[in-house]
PDB file of C-alpha atoms in Angstrom:
ATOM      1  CA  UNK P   1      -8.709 -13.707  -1.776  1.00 90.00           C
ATOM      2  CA  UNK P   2      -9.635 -11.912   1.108  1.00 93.00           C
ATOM      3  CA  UNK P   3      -6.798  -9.138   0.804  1.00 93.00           C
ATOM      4  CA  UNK P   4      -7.992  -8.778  -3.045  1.00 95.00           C
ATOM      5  CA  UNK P   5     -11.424  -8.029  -2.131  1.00 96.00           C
ATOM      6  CA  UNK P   6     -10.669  -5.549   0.237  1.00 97.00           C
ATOM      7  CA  UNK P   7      -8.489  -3.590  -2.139  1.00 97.00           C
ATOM      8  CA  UNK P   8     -11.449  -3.637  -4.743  1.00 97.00           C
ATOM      9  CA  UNK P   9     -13.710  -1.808  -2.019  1.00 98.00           C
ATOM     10  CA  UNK P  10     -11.084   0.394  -1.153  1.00 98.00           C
ATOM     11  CA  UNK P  11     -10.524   1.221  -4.720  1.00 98.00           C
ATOM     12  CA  UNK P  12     -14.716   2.041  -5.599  1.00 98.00           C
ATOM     13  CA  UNK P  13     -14.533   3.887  -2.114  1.00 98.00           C
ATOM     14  CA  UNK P  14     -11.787   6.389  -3.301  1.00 98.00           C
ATOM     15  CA  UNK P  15     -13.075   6.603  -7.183  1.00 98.00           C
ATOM     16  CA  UNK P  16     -16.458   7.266  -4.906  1.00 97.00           C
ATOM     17  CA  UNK P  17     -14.531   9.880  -2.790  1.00 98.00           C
ATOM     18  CA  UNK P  18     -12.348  11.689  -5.488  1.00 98.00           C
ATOM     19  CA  UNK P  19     -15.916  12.056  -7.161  1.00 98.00           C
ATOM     20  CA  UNK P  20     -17.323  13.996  -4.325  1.00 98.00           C
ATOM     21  CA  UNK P  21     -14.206  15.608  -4.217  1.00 98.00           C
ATOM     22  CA  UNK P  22     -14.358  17.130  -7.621  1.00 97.00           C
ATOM     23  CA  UNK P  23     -18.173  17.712  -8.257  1.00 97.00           C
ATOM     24  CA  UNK P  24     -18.178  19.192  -4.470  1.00 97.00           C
ATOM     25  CA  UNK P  25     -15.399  21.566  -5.313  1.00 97.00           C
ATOM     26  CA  UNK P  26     -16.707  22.418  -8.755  1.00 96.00           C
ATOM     27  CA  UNK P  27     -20.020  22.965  -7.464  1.00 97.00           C
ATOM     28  CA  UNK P  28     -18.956  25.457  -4.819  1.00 97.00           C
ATOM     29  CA  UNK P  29     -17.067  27.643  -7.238  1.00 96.00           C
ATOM     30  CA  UNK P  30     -20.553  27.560  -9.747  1.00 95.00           C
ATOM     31  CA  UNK P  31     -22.541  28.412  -6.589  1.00 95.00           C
ATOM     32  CA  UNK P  32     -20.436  30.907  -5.282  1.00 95.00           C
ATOM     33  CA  UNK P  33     -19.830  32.395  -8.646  1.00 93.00           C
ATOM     34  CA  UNK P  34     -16.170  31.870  -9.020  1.00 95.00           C
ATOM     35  CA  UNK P  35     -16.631  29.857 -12.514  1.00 92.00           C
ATOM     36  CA  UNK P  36     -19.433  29.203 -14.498  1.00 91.00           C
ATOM     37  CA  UNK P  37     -20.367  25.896 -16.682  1.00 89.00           C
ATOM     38  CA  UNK P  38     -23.020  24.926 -18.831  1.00 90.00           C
ATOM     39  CA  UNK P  39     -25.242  22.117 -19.146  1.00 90.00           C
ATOM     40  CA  UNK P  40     -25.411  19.513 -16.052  1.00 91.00           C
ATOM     41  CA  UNK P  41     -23.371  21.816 -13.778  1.00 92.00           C
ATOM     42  CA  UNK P  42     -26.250  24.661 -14.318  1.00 93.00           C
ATOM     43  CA  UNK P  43     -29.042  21.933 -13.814  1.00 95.00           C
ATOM     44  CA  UNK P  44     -27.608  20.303 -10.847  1.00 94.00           C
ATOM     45  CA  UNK P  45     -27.164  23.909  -8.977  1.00 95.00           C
ATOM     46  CA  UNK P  46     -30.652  24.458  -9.800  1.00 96.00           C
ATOM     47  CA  UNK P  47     -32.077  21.237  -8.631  1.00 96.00           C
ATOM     48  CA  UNK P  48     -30.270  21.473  -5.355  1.00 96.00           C
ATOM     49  CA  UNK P  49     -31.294  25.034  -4.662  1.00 97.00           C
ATOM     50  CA  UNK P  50     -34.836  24.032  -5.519  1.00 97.00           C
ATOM     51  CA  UNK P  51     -34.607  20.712  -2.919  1.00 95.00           C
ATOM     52  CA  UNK P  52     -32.836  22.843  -0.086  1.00 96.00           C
ATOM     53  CA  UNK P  53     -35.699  25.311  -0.702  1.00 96.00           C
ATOM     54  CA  UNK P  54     -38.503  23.226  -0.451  1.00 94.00           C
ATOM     55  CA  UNK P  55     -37.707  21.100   2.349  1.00 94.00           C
ATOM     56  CA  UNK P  56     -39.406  21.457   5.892  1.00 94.00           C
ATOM     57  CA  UNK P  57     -36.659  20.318   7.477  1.00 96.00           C
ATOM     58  CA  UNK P  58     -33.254  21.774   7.273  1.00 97.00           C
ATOM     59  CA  UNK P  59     -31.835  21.188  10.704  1.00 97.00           C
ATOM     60  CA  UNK P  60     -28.119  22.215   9.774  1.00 96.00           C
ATOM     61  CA  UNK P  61     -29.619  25.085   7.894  1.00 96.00           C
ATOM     62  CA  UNK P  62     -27.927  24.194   4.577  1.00 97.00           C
ATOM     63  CA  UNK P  63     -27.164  26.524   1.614  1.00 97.00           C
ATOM     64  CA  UNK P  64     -26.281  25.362  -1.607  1.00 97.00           C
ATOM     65  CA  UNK P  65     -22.371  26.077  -1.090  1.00 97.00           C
ATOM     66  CA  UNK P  66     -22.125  24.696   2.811  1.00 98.00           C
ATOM     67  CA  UNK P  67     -24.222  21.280   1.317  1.00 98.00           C
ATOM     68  CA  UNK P  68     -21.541  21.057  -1.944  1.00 98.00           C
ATOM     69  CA  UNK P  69     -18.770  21.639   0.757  1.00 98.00           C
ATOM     70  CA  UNK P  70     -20.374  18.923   3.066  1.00 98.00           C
ATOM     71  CA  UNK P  71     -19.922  16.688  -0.124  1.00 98.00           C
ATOM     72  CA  UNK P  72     -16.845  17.412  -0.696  1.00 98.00           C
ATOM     73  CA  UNK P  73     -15.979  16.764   3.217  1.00 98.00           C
ATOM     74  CA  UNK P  74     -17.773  13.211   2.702  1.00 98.00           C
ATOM     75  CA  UNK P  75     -15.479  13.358  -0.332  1.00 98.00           C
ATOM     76  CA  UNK P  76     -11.984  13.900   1.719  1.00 98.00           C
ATOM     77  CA  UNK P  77     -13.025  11.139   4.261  1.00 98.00           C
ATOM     78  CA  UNK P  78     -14.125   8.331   2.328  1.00 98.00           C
ATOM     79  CA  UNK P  79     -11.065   8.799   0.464  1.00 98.00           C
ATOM     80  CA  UNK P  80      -8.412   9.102   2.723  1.00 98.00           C
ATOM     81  CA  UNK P  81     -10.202   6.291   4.617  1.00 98.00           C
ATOM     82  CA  UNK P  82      -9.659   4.212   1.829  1.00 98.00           C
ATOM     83  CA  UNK P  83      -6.184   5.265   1.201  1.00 98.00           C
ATOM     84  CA  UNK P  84      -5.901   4.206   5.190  1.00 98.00           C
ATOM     85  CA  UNK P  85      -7.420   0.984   4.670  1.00 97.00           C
ATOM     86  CA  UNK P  86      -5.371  -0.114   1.678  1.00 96.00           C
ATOM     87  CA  UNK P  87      -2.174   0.173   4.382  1.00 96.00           C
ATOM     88  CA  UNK P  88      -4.769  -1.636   6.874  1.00 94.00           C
ATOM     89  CA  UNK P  89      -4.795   1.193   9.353  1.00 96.00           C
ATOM     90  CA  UNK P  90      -7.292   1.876  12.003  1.00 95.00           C
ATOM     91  CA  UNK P  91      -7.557   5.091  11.455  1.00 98.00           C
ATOM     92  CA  UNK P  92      -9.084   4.477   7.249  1.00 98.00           C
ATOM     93  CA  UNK P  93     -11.620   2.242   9.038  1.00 97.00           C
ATOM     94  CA  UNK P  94     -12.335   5.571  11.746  1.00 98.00           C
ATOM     95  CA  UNK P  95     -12.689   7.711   8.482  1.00 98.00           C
ATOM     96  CA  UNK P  96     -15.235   5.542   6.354  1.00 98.00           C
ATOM     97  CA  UNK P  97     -17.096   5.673   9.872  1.00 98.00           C
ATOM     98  CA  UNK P  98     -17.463   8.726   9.849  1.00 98.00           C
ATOM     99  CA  UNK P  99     -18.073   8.992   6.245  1.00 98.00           C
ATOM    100  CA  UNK P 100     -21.343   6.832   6.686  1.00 98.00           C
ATOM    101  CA  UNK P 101     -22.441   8.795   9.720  1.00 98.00           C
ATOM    102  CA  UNK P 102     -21.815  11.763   7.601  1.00 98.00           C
ATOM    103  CA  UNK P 103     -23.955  10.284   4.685  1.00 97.00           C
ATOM    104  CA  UNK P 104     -26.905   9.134   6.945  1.00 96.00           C
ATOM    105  CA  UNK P 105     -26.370  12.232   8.668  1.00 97.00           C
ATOM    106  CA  UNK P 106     -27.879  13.694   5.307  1.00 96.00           C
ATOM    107  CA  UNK P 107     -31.325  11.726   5.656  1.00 95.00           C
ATOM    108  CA  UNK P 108     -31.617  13.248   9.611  1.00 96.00           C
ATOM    109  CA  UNK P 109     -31.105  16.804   8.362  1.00 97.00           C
ATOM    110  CA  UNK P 110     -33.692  17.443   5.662  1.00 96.00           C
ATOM    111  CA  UNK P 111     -35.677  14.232   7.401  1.00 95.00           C
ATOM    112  CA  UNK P 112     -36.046  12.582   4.084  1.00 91.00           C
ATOM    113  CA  UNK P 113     -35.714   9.126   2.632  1.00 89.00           C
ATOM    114  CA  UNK P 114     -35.176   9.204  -0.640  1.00 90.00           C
ATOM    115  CA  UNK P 115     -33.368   6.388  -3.368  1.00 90.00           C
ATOM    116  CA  UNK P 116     -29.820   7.331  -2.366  1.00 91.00           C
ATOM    117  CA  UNK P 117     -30.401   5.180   1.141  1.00 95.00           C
ATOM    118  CA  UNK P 118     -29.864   2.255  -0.728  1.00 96.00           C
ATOM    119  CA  UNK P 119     -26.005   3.700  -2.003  1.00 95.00           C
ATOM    120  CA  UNK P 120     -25.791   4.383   1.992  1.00 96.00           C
ATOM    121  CA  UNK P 121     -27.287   0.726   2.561  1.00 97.00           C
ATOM    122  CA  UNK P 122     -24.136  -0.831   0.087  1.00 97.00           C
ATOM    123  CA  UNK P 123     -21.812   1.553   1.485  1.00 97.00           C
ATOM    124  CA  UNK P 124     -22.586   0.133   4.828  1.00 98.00           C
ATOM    125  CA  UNK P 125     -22.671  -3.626   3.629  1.00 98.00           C
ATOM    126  CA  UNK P 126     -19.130  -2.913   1.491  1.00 98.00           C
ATOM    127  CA  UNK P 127     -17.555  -1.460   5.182  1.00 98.00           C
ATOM    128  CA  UNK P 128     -18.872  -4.528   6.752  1.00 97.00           C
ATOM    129  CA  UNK P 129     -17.587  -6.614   3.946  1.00 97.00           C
ATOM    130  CA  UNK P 130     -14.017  -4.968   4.402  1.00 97.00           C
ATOM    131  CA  UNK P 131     -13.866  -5.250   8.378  1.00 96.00           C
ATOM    132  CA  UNK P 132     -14.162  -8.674   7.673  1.00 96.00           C
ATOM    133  CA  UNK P 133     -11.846  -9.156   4.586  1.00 95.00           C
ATOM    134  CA  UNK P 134      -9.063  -6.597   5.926  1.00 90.00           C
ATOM    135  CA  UNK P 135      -8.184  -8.992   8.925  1.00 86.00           C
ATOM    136  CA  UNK P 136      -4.990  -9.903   9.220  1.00 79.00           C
ATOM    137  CA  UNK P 137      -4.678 -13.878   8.479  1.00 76.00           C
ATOM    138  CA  UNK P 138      -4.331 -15.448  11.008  1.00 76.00           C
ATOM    139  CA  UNK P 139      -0.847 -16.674  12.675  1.00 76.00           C
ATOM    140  CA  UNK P 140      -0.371 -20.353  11.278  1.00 75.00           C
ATOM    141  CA  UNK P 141      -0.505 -23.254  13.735  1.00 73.00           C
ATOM    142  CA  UNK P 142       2.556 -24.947  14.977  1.00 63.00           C
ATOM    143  CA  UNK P 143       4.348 -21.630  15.167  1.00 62.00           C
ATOM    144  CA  UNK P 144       5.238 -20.039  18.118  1.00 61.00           C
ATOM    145  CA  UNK P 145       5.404 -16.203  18.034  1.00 61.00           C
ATOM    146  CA  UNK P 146       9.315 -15.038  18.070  1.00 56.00           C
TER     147      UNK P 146
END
C-alpha cells in the first residue's frame, strides 16, 4: 500500500512538473516574442509583468522571461525527481529538494506570501509523505541476509 501511494505522488509531481514545463516554455517564447497566443497566454504575460513590476522586492532581479524560465527549471526538477523516485533513487528525492527550496525560494525573492504557500505547504507534506512511503520494506524476520 505503501509502494502504491508513493507512485500516486510521484505521478501528480511529474503531471505538476511537465505543467511547468510547458506553460514555462510557452511563456518564454510569448515573452520573448518568438510566438504569439491569444486569450490566457496574453493575460497571464500581462499579469506577471504587472506583479514583477510592482513589487519592492525583487532580490534575483527577475524579468518576465528569466521568472517563466525559473518555472520551467522548477518544472525539469520536480519532474525528473519524480521520474527518480518512481525507480526509488536518492538522487529523485535530491531533486524534489531542491524543487521545494526552489519554490519557497520564490516567497524570499519578491518577499511575499501570497495563496500559492499553501501548494508549497502540500508539496512539502506529499515529499514527507513519500520519504516515508518509498522505504524499502523491511527484511522479514527469521531470514538471514545471503
Amino acid at each position: 500500500m505503501r509502494r502504491k501511494l508513493a507512485i500516486l505522488i510521484c505521478l501528480l509531481f511529474l503531471a505538476s512538473g511537465l505543467i511547468r514545463i510547458g506553460v514555462g516554455g510557452m511563456m518564454i517564447g510569448q515573452a520573448a516574442g518568438w510566438w504569439s497566443f491569444d486569450g490566457e497566454a496574453v493575460e497571464a504575460l500581462a499579469e506577471t509583468r504587472l506583479f514583477i513590476a510592482g513589487q519592492e522586492a525583487n532580490l534575483v532581479g527577475f524579468t518576465p522571461i528569466s521568472y517563466f524560465a525559473f518555472i520551467l527549471f522548477m518544472g525539469v526538477t520536480i519532474s525528473l525527481g519524480a521520474i527518480g523516485q518512481i525507480w526509488r533513487k536518492q538522487w529523485g528525492l535530491v531533486l524534489i529538494g531542491i524543487y521545494l527550496l526552489s519554490h519557497g525560494a520564490l516567497f524570499v525573492n519578491f518577499m511575499t506570501v501570497n495563496p500559492k504557500i499553501f501548494l508549497w505547504g502540500l508539496s512539502v507534506l506529499m515529499t514527507a509523505i513519500l520519504v516515508w512511503a518509498n522505504r524499502p520494506p523491511p527484511p522479514e524476520k527469521g531470514l538471514l541476509p545471503a
